[in-house]
Every structure is written in structure tokens, then in C-alpha cells.
mmCIF file of C-alpha atoms (C1' of nucleotides) in Angstrom:
data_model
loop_
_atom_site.group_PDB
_atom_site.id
_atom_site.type_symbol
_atom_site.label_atom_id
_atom_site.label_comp_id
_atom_site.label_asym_id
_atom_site.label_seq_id
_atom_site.Cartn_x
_atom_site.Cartn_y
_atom_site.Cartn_z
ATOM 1 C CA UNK A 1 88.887 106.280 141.214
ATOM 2 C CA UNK A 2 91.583 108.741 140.567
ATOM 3 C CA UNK A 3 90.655 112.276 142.100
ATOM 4 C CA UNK A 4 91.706 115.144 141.055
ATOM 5 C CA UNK A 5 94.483 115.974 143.435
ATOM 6 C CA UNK A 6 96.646 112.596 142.823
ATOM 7 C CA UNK A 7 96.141 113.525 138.729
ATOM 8 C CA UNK A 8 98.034 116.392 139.148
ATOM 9 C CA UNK A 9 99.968 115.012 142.071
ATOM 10 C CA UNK A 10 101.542 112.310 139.667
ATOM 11 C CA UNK A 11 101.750 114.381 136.725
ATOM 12 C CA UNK A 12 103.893 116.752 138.694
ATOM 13 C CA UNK A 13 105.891 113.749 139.631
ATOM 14 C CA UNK A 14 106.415 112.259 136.489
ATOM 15 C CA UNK A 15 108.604 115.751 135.628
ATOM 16 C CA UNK A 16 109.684 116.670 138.994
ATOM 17 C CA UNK A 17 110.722 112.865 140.921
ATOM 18 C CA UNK A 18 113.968 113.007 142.829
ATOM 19 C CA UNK A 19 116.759 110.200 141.355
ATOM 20 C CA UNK A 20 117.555 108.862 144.530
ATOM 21 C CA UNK A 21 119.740 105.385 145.374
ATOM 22 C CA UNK A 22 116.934 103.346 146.018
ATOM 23 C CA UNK A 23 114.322 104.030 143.829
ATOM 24 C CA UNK A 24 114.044 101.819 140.800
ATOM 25 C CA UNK A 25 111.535 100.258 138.278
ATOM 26 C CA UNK A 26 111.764 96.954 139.896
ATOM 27 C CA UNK A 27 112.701 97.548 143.875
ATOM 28 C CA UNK A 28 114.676 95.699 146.097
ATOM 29 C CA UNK A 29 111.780 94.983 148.999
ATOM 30 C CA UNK A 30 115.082 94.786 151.393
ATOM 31 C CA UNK A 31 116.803 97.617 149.994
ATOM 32 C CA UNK A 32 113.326 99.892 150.363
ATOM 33 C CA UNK A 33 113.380 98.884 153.906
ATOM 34 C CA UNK A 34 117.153 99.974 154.425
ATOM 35 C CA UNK A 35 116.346 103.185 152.833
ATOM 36 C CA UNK A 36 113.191 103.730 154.978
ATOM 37 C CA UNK A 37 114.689 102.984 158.478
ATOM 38 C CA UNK A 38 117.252 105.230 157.522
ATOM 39 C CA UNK A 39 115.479 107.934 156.385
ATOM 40 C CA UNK A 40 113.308 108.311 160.041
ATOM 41 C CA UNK A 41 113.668 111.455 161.686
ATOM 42 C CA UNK A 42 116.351 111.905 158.895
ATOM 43 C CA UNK A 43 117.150 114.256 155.951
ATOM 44 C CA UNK A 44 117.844 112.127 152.960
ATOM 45 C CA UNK A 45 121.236 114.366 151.939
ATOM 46 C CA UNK A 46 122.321 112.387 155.075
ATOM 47 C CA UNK A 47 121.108 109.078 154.738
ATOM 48 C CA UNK A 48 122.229 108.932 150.916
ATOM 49 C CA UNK A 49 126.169 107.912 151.465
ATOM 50 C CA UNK A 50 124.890 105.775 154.515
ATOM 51 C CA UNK A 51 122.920 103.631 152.621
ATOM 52 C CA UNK A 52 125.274 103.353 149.631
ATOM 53 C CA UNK A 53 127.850 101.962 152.637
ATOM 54 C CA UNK A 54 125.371 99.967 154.138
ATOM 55 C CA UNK A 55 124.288 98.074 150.618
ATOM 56 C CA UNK A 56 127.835 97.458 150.547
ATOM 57 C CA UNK A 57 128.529 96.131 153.193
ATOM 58 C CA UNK A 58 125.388 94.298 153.927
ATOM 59 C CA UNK A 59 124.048 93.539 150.398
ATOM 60 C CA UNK A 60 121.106 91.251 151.097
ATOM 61 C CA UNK A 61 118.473 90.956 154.218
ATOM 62 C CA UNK A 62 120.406 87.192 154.492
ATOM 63 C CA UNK A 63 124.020 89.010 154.528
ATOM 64 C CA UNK A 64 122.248 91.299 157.266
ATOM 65 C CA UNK A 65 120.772 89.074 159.559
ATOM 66 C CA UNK A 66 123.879 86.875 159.736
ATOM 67 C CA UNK A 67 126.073 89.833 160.902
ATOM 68 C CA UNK A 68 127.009 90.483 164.084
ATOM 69 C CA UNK A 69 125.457 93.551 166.019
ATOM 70 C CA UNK A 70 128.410 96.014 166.510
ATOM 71 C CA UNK A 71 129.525 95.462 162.601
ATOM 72 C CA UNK A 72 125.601 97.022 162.564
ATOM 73 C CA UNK A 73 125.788 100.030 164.652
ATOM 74 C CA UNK A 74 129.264 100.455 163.088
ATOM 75 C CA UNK A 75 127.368 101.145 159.386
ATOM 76 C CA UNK A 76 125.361 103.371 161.792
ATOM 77 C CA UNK A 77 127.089 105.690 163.480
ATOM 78 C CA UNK A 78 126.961 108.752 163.123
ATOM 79 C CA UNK A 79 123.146 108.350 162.266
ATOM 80 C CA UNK A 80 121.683 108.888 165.491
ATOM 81 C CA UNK A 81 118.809 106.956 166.292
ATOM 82 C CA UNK A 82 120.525 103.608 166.822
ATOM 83 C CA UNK A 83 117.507 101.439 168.243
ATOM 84 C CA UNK A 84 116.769 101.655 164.389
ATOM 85 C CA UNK A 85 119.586 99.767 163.443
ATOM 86 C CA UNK A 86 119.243 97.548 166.246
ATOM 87 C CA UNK A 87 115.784 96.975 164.837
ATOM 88 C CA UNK A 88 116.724 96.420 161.507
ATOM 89 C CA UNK A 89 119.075 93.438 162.279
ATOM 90 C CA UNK A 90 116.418 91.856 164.806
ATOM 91 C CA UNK A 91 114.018 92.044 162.463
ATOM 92 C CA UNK A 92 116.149 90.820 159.143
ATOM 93 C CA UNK A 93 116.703 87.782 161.762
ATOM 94 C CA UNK A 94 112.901 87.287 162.090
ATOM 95 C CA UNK A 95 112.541 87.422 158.224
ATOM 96 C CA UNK A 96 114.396 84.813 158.087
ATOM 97 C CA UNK A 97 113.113 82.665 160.681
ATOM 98 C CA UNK A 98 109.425 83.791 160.243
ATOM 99 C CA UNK A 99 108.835 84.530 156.294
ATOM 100 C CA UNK A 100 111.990 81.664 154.928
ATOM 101 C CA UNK A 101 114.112 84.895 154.484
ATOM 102 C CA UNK A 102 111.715 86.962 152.315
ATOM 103 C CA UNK A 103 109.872 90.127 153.582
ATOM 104 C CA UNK A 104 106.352 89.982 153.402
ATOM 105 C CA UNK A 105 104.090 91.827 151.337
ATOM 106 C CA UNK A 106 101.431 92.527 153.843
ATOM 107 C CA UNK A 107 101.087 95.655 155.779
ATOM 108 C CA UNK A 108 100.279 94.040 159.416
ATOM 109 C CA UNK A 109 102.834 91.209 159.113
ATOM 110 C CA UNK A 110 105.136 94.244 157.889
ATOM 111 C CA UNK A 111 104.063 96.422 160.979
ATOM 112 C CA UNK A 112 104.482 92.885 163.211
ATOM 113 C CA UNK A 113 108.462 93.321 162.492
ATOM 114 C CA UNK A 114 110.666 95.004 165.110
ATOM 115 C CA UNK A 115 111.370 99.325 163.459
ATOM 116 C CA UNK A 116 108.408 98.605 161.296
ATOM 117 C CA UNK A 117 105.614 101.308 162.131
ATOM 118 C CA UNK A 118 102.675 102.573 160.540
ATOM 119 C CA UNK A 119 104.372 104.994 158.094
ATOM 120 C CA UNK A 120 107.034 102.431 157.492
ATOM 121 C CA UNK A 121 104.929 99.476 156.608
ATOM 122 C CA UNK A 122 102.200 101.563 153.856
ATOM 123 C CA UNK A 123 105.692 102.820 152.778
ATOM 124 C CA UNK A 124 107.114 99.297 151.515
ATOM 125 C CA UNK A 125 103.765 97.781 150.799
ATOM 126 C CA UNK A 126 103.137 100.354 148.400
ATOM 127 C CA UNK A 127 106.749 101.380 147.182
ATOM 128 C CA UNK A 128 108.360 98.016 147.322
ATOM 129 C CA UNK A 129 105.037 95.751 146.651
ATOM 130 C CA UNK A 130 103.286 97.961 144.746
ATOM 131 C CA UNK A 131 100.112 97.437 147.299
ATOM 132 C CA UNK A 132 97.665 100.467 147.555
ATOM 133 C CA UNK A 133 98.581 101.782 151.370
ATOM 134 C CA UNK A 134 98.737 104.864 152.443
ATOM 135 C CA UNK A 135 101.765 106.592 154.276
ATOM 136 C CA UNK A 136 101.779 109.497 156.701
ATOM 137 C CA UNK A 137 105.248 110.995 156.953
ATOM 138 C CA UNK A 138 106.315 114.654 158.766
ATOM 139 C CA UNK A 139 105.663 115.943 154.754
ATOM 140 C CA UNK A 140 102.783 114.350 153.822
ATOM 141 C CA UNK A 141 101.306 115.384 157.301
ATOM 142 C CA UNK A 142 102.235 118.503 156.677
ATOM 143 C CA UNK A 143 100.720 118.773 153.052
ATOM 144 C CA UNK A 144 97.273 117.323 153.910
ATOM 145 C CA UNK A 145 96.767 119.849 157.025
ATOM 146 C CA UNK A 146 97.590 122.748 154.227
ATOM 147 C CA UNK A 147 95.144 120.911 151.763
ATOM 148 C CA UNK A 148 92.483 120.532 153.854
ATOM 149 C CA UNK A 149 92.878 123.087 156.596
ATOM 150 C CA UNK A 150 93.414 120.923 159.412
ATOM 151 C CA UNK A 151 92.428 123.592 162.150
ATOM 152 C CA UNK A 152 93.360 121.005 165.585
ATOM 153 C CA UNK A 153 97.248 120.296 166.334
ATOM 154 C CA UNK A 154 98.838 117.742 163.745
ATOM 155 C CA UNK A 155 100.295 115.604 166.289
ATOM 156 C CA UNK A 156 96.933 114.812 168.587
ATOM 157 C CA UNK A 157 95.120 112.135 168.222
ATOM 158 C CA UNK A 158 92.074 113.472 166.258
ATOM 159 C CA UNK A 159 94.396 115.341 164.632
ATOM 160 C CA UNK A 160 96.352 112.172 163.344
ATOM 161 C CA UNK A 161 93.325 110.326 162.987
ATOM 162 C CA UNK A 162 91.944 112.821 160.886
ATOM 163 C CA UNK A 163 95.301 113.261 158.622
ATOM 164 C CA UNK A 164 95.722 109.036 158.188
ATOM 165 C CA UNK A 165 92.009 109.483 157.228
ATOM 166 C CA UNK A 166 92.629 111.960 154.366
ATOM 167 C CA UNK A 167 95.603 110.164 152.730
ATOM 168 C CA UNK A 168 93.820 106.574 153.043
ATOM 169 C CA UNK A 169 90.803 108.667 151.103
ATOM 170 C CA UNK A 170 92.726 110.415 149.003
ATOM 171 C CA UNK A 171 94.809 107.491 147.706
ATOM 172 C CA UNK A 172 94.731 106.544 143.538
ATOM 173 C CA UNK A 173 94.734 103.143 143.070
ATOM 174 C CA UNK A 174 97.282 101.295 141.103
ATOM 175 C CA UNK A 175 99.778 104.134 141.781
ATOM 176 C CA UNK A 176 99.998 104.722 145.434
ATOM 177 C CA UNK A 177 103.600 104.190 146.012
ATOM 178 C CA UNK A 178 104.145 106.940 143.400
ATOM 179 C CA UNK A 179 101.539 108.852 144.672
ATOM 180 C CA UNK A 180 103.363 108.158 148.411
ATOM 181 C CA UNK A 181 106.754 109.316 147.244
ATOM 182 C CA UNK A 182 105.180 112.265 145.404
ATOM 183 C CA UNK A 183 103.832 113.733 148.247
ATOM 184 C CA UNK A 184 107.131 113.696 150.028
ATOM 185 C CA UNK A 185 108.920 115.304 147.322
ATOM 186 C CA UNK A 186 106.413 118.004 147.468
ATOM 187 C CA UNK A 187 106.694 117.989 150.821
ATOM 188 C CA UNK A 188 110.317 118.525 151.070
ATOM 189 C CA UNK A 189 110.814 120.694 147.961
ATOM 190 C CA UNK A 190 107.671 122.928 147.386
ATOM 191 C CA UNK A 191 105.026 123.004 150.696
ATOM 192 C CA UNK A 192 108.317 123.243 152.472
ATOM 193 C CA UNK A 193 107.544 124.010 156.968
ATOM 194 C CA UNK A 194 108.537 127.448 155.865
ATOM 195 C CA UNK A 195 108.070 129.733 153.047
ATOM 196 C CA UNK A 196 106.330 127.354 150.792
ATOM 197 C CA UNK A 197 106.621 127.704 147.077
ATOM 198 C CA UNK A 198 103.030 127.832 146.282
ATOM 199 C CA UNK A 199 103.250 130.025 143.287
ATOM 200 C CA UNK A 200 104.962 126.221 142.213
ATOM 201 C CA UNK A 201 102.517 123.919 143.769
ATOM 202 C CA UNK A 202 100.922 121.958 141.176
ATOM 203 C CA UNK A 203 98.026 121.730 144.122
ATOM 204 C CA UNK A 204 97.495 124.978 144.683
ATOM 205 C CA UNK A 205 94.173 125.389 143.114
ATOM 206 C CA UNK A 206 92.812 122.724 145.208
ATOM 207 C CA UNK A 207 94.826 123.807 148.533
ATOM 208 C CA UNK A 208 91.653 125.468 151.548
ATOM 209 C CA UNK A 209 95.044 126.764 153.059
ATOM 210 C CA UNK A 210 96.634 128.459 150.591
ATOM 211 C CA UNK A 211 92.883 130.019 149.537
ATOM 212 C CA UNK A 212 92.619 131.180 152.940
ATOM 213 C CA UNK A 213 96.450 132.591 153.409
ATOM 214 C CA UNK A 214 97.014 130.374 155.985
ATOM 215 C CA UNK A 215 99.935 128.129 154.485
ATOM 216 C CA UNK A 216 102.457 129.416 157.310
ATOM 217 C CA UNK A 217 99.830 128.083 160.094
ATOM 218 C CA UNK A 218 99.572 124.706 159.100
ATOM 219 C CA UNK A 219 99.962 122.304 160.274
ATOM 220 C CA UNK A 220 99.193 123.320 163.845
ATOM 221 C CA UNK A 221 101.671 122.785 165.842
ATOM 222 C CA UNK A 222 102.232 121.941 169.525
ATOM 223 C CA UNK A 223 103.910 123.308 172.001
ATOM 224 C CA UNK A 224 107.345 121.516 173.322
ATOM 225 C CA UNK A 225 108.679 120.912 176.339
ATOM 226 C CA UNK A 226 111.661 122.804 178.108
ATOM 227 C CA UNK A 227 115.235 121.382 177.059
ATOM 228 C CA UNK A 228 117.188 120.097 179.941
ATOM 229 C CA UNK A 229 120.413 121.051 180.683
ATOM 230 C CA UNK A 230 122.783 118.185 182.068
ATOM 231 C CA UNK A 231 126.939 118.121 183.060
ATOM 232 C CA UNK A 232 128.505 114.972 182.169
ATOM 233 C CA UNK A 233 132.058 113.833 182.967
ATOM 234 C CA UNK A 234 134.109 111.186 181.056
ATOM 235 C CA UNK A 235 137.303 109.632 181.853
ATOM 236 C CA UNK A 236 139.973 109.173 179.259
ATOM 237 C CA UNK A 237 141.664 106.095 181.546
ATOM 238 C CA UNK A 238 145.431 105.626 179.998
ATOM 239 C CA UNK A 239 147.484 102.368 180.278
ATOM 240 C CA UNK A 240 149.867 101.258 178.680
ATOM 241 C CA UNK A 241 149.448 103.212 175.473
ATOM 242 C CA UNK A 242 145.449 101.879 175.514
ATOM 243 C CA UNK A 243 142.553 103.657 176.679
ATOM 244 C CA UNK A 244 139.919 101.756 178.689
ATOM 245 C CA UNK A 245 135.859 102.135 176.877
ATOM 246 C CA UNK A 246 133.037 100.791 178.498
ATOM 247 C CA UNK A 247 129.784 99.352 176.478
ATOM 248 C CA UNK A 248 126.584 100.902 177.109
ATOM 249 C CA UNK A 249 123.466 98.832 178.109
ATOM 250 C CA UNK A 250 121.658 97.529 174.796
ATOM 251 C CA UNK A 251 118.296 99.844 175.072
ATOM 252 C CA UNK A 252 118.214 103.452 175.300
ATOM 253 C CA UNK A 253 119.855 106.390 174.859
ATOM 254 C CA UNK A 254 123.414 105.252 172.420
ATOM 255 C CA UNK A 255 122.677 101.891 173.338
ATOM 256 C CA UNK A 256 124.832 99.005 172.262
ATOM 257 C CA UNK A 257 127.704 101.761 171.788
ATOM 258 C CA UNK A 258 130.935 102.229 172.974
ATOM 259 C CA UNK A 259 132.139 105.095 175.401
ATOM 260 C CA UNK A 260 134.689 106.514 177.418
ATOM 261 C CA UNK A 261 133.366 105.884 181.394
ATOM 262 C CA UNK A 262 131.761 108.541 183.041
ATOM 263 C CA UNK A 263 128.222 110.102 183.255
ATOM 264 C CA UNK A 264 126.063 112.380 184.562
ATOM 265 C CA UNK A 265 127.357 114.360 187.569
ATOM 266 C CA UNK A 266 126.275 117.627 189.805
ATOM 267 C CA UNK A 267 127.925 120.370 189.112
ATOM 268 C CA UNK A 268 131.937 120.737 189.937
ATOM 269 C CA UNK A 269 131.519 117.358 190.693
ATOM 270 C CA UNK A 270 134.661 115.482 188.344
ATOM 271 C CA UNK A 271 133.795 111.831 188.033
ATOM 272 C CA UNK A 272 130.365 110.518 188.650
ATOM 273 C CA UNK A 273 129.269 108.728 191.912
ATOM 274 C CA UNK A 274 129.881 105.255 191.265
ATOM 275 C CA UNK A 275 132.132 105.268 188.526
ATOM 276 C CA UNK A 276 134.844 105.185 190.705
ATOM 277 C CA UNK A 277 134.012 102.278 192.983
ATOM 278 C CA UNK A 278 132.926 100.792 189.610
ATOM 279 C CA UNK A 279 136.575 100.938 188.282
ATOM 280 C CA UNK A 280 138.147 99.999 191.598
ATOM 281 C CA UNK A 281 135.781 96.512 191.670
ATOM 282 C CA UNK A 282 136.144 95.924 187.892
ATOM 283 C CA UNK A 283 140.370 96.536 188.198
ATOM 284 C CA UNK A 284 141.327 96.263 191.367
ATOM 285 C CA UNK A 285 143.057 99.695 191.499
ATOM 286 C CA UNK A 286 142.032 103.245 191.988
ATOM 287 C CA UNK A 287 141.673 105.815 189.415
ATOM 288 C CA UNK A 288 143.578 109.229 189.587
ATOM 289 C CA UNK A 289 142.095 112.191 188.343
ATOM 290 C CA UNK A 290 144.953 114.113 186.146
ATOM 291 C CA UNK A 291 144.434 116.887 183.798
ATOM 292 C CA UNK A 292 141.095 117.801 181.825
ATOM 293 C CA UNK A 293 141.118 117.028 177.781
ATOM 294 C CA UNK A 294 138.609 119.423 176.830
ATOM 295 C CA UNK A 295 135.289 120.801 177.600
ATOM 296 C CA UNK A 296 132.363 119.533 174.974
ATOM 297 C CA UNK A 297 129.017 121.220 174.583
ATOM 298 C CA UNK A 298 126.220 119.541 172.483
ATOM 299 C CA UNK A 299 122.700 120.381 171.878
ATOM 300 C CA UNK A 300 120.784 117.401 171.164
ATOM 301 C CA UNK A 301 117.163 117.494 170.341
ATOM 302 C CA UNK A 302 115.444 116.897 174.035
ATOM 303 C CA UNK A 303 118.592 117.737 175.636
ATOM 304 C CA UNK A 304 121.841 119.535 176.328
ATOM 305 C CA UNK A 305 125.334 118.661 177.946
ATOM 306 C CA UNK A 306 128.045 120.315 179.175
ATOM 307 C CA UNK A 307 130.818 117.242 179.221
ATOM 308 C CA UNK A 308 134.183 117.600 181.099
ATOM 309 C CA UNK A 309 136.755 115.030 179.931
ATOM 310 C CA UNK A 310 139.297 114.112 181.709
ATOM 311 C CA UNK A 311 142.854 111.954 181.515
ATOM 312 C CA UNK A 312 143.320 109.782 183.809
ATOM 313 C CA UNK A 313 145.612 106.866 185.214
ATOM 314 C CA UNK A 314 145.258 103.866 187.610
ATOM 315 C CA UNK A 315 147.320 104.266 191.130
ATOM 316 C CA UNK A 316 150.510 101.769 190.858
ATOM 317 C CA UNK A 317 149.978 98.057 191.209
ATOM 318 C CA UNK A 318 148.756 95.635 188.429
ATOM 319 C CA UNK A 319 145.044 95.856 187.348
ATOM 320 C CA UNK A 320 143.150 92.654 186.908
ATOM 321 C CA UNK A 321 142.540 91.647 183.189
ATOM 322 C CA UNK A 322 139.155 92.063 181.942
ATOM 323 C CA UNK A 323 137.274 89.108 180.902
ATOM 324 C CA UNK A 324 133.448 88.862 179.662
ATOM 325 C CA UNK A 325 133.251 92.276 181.047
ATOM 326 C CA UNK A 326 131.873 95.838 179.190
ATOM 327 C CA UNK A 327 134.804 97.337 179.679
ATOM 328 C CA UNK A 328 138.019 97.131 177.146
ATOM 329 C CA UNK A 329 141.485 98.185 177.242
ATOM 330 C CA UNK A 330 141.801 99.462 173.029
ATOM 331 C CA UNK A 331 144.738 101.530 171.614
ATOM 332 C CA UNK A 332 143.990 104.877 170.134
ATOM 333 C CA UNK A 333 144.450 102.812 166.189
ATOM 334 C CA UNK A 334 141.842 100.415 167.218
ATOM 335 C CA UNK A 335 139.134 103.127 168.105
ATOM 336 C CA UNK A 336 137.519 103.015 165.099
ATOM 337 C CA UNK A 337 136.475 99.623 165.338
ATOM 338 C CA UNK A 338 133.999 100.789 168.185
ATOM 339 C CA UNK A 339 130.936 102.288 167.203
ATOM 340 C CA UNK A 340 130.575 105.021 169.053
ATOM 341 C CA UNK A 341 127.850 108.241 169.720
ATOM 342 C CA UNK A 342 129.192 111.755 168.436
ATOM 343 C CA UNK A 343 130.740 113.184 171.537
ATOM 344 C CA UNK A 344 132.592 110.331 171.971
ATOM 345 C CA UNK A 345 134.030 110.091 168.805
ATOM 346 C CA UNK A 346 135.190 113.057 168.925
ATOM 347 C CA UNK A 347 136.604 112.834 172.324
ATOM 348 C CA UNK A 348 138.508 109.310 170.744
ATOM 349 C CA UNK A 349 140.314 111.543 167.780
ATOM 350 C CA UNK A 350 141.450 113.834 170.076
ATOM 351 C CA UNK A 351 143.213 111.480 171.387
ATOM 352 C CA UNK A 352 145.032 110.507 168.094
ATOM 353 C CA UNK A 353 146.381 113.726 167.977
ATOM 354 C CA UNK A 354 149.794 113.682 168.082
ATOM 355 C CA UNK A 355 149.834 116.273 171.359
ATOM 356 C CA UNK A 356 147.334 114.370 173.110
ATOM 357 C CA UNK A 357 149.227 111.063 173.148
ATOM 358 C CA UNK A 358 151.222 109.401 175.783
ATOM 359 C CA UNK A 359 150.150 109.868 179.388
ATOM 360 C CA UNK A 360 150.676 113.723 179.959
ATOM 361 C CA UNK A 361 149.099 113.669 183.155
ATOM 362 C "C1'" DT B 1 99.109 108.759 176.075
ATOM 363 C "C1'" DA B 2 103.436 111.130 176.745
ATOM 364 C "C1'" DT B 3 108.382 110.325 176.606
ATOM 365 C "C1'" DT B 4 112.362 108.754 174.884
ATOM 366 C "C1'" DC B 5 115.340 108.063 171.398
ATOM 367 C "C1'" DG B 6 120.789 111.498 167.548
ATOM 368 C "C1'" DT B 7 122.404 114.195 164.349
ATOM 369 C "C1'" DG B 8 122.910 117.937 161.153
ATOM 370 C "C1'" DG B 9 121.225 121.851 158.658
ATOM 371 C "C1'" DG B 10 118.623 125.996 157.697
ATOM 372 C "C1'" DA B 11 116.471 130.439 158.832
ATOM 373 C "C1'" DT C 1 121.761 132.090 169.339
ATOM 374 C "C1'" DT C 2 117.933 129.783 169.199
ATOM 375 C "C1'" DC C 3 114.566 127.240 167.367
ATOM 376 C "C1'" DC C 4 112.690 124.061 164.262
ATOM 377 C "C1'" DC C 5 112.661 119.802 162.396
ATOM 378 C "C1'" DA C 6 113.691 115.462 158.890
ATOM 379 C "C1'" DA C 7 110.553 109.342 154.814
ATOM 380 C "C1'" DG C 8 108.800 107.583 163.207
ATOM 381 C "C1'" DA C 9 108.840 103.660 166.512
ATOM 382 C "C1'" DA C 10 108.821 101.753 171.000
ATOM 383 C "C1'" DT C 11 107.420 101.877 175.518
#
DNA sequence: TATTCGTGGGA
DNA sequence: TTCCCAAGAAT
């Protein structure tokens, strides 16, 4: 049965639906999977150009999963994230293998792929497959608790149960991944975190929080945790008109990516314990600390760093050539073909710049 | 279950 | 400046 919020819901929508890249009469399964492993954690004004590159460049789950992983987190960067990207290709590689290439239209053997969550797999069962799943994004989250008063914090577990419970419940059948994208819209245009337009809210007569004047309260949120403050050091190692990068481990934080060596240090420390004798075994010669390029602060979401960068040169003598190893010797042109995290890139056009070339020192 | 994962934009 | 947070998932 149709209730009477999703009547209204997908009236509203059928005047008010954003045109957006990937949504089309007939969708793309693979192409409503770029767009939603994009568009995690991320405004869609930013994921827009990304995914018109990324279709591009990568026009089919096959052309995907047959690419190699740094021409991956190359389309990526800049998009933060990058486990998502490294997720994507996995799992385009386990279409293939596991489902002869095609992504299935079931929500647990969706959710069994690699990036694929809850939100993520009622999202292309019911956009891409037209399946009747329910979705629980940070706007439709945020819509119910208005709705229905949530009164306990969004983001605890009875609090989530409660919220999955209401858009499962609340869902019209037949239209769901309308009904789905709807709510987001509203979400991000009308019941916005702040100042919502309810005066516009084609719910409002059926919203307990906006009855109640409590719009501003909910959802109920929780309280974070302190942001750490860290000081990070990086070398800018010149030879030879190249600059030496080192690869990052494949999980975690920037992982797969490309950087310029260095870490976390103590404070008035200049190179990192380690990196160093690191450099010395991977070379064979000793690095000389020279003059600093510039100091870098960044505020990241759970985190902030204070980096010091710093060009640098190997003592005389002829360093070993690097084979199979995570480190590279690349010149400044051949940057780009690196992907590479945000303060890093920016530390590798610096370098471009015509007063920052050679080996001042 | 609580943390860890980027980046950019708005108030 | 500071804080929030945006179509979450993995561990």
C-alpha cells in the first residue's frame, strides 16, 4: 500500500527531481554503482565531474575490472576516501568472476561485494533494479528522525535500528527507488541539518518534529571525539633533476598512494626515526637535510597536521638503483602520473614551479 | 561496538 | 576560526 507520506513524497518529486549524470529511465546497474561509491561521505557538486571522468575512462564494469589499480586511484584522487576505489575495482573483478561479469540484482549478494554496504546495496537494488529496498543515507536518516521524532541519538544502535525500521515500513511499492532518491533530494535541498525549509516541505503536515518545533534537534546527535593534532615531516629527496616518492602500504589511511618520504615526528624533530636508516638501506647513501620547502597545515576530519617539508640530497657516492622496491626516482613532469593524497600534491606542484627547481639546497 | 578512513564547503 | 558534515563501509 502506498501511505500517505510517499504520495506526496513522489508527487513532490515528480516536479522537484534533481537532473543528475546518472539518473536515467533505463539505468546502467554499473554506472549506479560508480555513482553510489562515489557519492559516500561525499557532496554530489563534487562527485559530478568525477564520475563523468571516471565513465570515460572506465566505461563498463569489464573495462574496470581489467584496469590496473593505480590507473584507479588516479580517477580518484582528489576524492578522499580511497579504500572506496580500491573496493570498487576488487569488487568489479569479483563480478566478473562470481556473477559472468553482470552485477546482481539481489540485495545480500550485492552487500556480499567488497564497498557494498547496507545503504549501498537497497540503493542499486531499488534504483538500478527497480527492487523494493529501502536505503538509509545521512538525509534520509535525518528526515525520518524529524518525521517521527526520533528522541535517542541517530547513530546508536536502537537508534539505527529504529530509523532502518521506519524507511523499510514506510516504503511504496513499485516505486521505491524513486521514493529512495526523493528522500535524499529532500534531504539535501529542503529538511536541510540546518535551517530547514519547512514552510516548503511537501511533508510538513505529517512531520511530529516540525509540530512540536523541534526540527533544529533532530536528529539527535552524538557527541565527537577530540581532534588530534600531529607534526609530520616529508622529504623532497633531489637527484638528478628527479625526486624520489615512496608508495604507501595498500590499506589505510591514503593507501595504495604515492608520497614524498617522511612521517610522523615529535616536535622539532626534522625527519622521522627510521626514515633515515630506511633511505640509507634502500640507497646505500645518506640523506642531507638542506633547506625547508614550506610549512603545510591541513585539517582533516579526525585529524590535524602540521607538515614540514623539506629538500634534500644524498651525500656523494652513487646510490643503488631501485628495483621491485616502493620507492621511485620520477621527474617533476612525470608527477602526475602518481596518484597522490592532497598534501602531497600540492607539495609535488610546488616543485614545478619554476623557483623551486634545480637543487637549491 | 568504536575507530578509521579525505576532501571541500557552508554557516 | 571552528565546527559540522556529505548518497557509509570495513575492521
Amino acid at each position: 500500500m502506498q501511505t500517505e507520506i510517499a504520495e506526496r513524497l513522489l508527487e513532490w518529486y515528480d516536479q522537484h527531481a534533481r537532473s543528475l549524470p546518472w539518473r536515467k529511465r533505463d539505468p546502467d546497474p554499473y554506472a549506479v554503482w560508480v555513482s553510489e561509491s562515489m557519492l559516500q561521505q561525499t557532496r554530489v557538486e563534487t562527485v559530478i565531474p568525477y564520475y563523468e571522468r571516471w565513465m570515460a575512462r572506465f566505461p563498463t564494469l569489464a573495462a574496470l575490472a581489467s584496469a590496473g589499480e593505480q590507473d584507479v586511484l588516479q580517477a580518484w584522487e582528489g576524492l578522499g576516501y580511497y579504500s572506496r576505489a580500491r573496493n570498487l575495482h576488487r569488487a568489479a573483478r569479483q563480478v566478473m568472476e562470481r556473477f559472468a561479469g553482470r552485477l546482481p540484482a539481489d540485495r545480500a549478494a550485492l552487500e556480499s561485494l567488497p564497498g557494498i554496504g547496507r545503504y549501498t546495496a537497497g540503493a542499486i537494488a531499488s534504483i538500478a533494479f527497480g527492487l523494493d529496498e529501502p536505503a538509509l543515507d545521512g538525509n534520509i536518516r535525518r528526515v525520518y528522525a524529524r518525521l517521527f521524532d526520533v528522541e535517542v541519538p541517530a547513530r546508536s544502535p536502537d537508534g539505527e535500528k529504529r530509523l532502518w525500521d521506519l524507511a523499510a515500513k514506510n516504503l511504496p511499492a513499485g516505486r521505491a527507488g524513486d521514493f529512495n532518491q526523493a528522500l535524499m533530494d529532500l534531504g539535501a535541498s529542503v529538511c536541510t541539518p540546518r535551517s530547514p525549509s519547512c514552510r516548503l516541505c511537501p511533508l510538513n503536515g505529517s512531520c511530529r518534529a516540525f509540530a512540536l518545533g523541534v526540527q533544529e534537534e533532530r536528529p539527535v546527535l552524538t557527541a565527537r571525539a577530540p581532534i588530534p593534532h600531529y607534526t609530520v615531516t616529508a622529504a623532497v629527496l633531489h637527484r638528478n633533476g628527479s625526486v624520489l616518492i615512496a608508495r604507501r602500504p595498500s590499506r589505510g589511511l591514503l593507501g595504495g598512494l604515492w608520497e614524498f618520504p617522511g612521517g610522523k615526528v615529535e616536535a622539532g624533530e626534522t625527519l622521522p626515526q627510521g626514515l633515515a636508516r630506511e633511505i640509507r638501506e634502500e640507497l646505500g647513501a645518506d640523506i642531507e637535510v638542506g633547506q625547508p620547502v614550506g610549512v603545510y597545515q591541513h585539517a582533516f576530519t579526525h585529524f590535524r597536521i602540521t607538515l614540514h617539508a623539506f629538500h634534500c640530497r644524498l651525500a656523494a657516492g652513487e646510490p643503488r638503483p631501485l628495483e621491485a622496491s616502493e620507492l621511485r626516482w620520477v621527474t617533476p613532469a612525470d608527477l602526475g602520473q602518481f596518484p597522490m593524497g592532497k598534501v602531497d600534491r600540492r607539495i609535488s606542484k610546488e616543485l614545478v614551479r619554476p623557483e623551486s627547481q634545480g637543487d637549491e639546497f
